[in-house]
C-alpha atoms as a printed R data frame, in Angstrom:
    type eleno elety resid chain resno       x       y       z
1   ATOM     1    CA   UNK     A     1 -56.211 179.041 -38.452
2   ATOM     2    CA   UNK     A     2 -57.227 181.558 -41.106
3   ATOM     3    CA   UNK     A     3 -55.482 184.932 -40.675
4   ATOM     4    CA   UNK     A     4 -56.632 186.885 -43.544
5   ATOM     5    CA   UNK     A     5 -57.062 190.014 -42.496
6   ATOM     6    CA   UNK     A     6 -60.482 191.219 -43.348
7   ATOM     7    CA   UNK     A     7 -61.831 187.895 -41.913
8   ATOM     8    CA   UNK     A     8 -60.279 189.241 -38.729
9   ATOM     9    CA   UNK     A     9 -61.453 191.979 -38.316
10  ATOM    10    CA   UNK     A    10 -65.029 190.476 -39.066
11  ATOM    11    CA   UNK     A    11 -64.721 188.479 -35.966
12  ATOM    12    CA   UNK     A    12 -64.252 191.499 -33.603
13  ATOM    13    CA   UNK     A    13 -67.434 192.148 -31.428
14  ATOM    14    CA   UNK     A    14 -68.381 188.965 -31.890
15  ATOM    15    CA   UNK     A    15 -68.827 185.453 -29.511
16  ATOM    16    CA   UNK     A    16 -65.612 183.127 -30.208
17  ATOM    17    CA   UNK     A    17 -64.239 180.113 -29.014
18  ATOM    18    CA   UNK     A    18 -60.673 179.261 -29.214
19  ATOM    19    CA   UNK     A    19 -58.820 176.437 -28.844
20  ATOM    20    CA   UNK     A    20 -55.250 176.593 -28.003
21  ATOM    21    CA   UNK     A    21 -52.079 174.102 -28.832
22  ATOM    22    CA   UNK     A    22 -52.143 173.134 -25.257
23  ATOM    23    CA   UNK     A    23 -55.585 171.480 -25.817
24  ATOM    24    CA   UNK     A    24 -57.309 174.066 -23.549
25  ATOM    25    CA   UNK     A    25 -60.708 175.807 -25.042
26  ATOM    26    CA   UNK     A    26 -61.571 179.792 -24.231
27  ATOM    27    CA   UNK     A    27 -65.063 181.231 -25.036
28  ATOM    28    CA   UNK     A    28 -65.048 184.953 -25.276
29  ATOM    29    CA   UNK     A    29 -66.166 188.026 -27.184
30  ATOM    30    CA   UNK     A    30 -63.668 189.670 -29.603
31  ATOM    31    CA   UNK     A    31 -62.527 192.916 -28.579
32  ATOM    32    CA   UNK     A    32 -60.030 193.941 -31.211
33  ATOM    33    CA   UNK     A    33 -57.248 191.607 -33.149
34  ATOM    34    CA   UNK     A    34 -53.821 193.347 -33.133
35  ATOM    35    CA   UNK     A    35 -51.859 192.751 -36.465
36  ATOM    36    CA   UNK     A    36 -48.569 194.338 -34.716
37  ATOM    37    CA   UNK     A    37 -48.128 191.905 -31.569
38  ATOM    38    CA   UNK     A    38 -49.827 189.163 -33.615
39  ATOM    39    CA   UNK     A    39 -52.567 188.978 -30.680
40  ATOM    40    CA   UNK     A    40 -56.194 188.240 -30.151
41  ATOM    41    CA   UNK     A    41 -57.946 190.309 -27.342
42  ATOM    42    CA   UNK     A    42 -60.988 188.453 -25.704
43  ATOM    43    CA   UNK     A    43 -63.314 189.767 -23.399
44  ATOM    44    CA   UNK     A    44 -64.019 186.739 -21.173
45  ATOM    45    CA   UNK     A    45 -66.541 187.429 -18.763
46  ATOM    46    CA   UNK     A    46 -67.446 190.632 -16.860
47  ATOM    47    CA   UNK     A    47 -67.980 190.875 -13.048
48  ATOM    48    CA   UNK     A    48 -70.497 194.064 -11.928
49  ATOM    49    CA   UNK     A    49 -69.015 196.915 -14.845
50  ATOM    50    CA   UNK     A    50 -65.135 195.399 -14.668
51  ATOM    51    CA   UNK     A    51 -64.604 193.084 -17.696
52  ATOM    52    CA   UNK     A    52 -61.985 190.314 -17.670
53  ATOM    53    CA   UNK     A    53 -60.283 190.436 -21.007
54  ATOM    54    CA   UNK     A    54 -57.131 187.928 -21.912
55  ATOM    55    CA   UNK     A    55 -54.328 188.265 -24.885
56  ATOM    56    CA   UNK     A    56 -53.634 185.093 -26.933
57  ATOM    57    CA   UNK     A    57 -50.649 185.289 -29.703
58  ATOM    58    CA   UNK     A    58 -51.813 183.649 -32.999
59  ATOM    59    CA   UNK     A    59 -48.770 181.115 -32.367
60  ATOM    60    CA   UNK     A    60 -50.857 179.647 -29.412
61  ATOM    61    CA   UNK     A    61 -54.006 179.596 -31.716
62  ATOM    62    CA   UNK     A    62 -54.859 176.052 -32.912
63  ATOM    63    CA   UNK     A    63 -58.494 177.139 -34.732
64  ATOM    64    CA   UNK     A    64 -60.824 179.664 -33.918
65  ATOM    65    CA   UNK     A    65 -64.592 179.148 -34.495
66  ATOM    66    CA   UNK     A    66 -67.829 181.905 -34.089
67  ATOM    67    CA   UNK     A    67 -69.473 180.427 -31.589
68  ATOM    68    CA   UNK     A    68 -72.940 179.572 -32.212
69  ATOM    69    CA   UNK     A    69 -74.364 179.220 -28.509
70  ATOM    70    CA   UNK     A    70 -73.469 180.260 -25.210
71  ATOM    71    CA   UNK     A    71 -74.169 183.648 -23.555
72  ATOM    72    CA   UNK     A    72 -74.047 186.874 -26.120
73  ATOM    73    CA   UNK     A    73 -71.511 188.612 -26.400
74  ATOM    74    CA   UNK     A    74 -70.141 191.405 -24.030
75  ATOM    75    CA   UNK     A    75 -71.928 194.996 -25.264
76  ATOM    76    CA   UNK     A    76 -68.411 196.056 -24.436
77  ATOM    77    CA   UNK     A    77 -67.534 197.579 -28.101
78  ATOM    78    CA   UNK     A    78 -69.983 200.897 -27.613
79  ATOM    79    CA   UNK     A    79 -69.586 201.207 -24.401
80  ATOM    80    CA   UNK     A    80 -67.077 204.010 -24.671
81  ATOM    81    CA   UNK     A    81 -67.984 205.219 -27.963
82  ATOM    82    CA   UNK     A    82 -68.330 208.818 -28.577
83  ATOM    83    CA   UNK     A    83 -71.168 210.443 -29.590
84  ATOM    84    CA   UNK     A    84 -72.098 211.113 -32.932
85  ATOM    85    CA   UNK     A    85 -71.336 214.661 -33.414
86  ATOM    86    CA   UNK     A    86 -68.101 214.403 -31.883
87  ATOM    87    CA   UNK     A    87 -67.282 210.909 -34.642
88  ATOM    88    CA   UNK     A    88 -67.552 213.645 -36.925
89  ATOM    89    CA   UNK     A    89 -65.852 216.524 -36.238
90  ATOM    90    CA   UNK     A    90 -63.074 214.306 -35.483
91  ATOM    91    CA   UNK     A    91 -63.506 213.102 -39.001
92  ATOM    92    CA   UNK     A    92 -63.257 216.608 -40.390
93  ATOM    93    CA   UNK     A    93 -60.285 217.842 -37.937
94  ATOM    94    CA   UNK     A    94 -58.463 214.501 -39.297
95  ATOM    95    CA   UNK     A    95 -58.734 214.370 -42.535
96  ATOM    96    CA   UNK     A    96 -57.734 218.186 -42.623
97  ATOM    97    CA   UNK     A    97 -54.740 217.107 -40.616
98  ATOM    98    CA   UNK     A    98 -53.522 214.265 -42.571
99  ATOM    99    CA   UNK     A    99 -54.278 216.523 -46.033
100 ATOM   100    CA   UNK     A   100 -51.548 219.506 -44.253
101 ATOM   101    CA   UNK     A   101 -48.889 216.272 -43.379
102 ATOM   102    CA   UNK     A   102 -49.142 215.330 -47.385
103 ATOM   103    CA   UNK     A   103 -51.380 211.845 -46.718
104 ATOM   104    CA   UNK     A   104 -54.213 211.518 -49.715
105 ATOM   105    CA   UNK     A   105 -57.627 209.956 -48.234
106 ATOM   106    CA   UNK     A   106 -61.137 210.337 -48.878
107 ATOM   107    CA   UNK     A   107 -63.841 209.717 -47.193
108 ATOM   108    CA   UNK     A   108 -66.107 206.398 -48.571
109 ATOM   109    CA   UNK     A   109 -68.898 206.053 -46.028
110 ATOM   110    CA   UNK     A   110 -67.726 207.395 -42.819
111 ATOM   111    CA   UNK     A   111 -64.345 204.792 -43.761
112 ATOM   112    CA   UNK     A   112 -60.871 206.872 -43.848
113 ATOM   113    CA   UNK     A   113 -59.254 205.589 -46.985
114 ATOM   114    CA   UNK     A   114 -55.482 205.991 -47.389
115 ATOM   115    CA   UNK     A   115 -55.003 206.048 -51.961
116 ATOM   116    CA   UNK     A   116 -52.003 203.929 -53.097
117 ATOM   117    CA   UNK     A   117 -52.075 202.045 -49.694
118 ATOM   118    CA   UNK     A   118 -54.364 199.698 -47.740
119 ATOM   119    CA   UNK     A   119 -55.416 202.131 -45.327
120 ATOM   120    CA   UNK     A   120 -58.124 202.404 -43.539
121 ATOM   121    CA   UNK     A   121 -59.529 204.520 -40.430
122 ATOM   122    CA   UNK     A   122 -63.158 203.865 -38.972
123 ATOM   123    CA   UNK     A   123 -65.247 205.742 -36.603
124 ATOM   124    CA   UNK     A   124 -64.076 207.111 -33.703
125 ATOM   125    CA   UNK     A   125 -60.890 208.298 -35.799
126 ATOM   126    CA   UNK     A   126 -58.000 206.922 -33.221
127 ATOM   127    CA   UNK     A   127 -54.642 205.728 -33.977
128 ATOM   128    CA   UNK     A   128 -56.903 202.248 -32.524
129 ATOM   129    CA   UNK     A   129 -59.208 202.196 -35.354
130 ATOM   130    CA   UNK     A   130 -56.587 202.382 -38.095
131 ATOM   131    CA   UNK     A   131 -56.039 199.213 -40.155
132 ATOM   132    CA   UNK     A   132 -53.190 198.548 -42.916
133 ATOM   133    CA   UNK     A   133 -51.404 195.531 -43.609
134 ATOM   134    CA   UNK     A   134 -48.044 197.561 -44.281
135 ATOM   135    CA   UNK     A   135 -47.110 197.802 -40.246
136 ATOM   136    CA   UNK     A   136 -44.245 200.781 -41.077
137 ATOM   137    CA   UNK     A   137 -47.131 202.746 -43.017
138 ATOM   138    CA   UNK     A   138 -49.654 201.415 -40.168
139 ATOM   139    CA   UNK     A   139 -47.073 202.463 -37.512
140 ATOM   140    CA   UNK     A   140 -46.640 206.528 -39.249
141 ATOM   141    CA   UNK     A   141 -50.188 206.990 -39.941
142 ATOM   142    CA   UNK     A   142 -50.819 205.806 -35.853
143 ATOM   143    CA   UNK     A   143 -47.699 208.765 -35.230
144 ATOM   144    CA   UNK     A   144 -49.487 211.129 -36.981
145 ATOM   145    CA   UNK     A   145 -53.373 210.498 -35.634
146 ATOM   146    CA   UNK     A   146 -51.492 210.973 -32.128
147 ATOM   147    CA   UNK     A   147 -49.819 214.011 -33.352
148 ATOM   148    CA   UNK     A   148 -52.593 215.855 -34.115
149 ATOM   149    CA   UNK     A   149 -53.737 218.889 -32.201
150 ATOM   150    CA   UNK     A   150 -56.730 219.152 -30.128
């Protein structure tokens, strides 16, 4: 199974099928892959407005594939997304916050970028949205989003 990161994160939001060492097959929609517990998160199915959503470890991966047919995927990604205005002025109040706590970003394209590490942060701003390879730097940067005054 390929577990480059950026290829990843391309599948999140997106209609997969996996099939597991024990020869069992799951069909699901991407919700987010976790690079700390080593985890996919899959959106199932949903029943009325509850969604089923399952946690498979990489180790019980055999090969993931996008899945090509099949019912779309669960709108589940924007569901809870914050308006626009408020993206932003999140973006503003972070950035000023990690600037005061010494971190050096800028801003490419609405995309947080940490210089001299692999740091990113994407719209809505949370310690959820913030990518690095480097799980110690990952793991601060996460401290310090959740530190951060209202």
């Amino acid at each position: 199974m390929n577990l480059d990161p950026l290829y990843l994160k391309s599948l999140i939001g997106k209609s997969v099928h996996l099939n597991t060492i024990d020869n069992e097959s799951h069909y699901g929609t991407v919700y987010t892959v976790d690079p700390i517990s080593n985890a996919f998160v899959l959106v199932t199915s949903a029943v009325g407005s509850k969604h089923i959503v399952a946690i498979y470890p990489y180790s019980s991966i055999k090969d993931c594939t996008e899945a090509t047919e099949g019912p779309s995927p669960c709108n589940i990604i924007t569901i809870n997304a914050p308006p626009y205005e408020k993206c932003d002025n999140r973006k503003v109040k972070l950035m000023d916050w990690l600037r005061k706590n010494q971190v050096d970003l800028h801003d490419d394209d609405g995309i947080l970028k940490l210089k001299d590490y692999s740091v990113t942060i994407e719209s809505p701003y949370g310690p959820e949205q913030c990518y690095c390879d480097n799980t110690i730097v990952l793991d601060r940067i996460r401290t310090l989003i959740l530190k951060m005054p209202l």
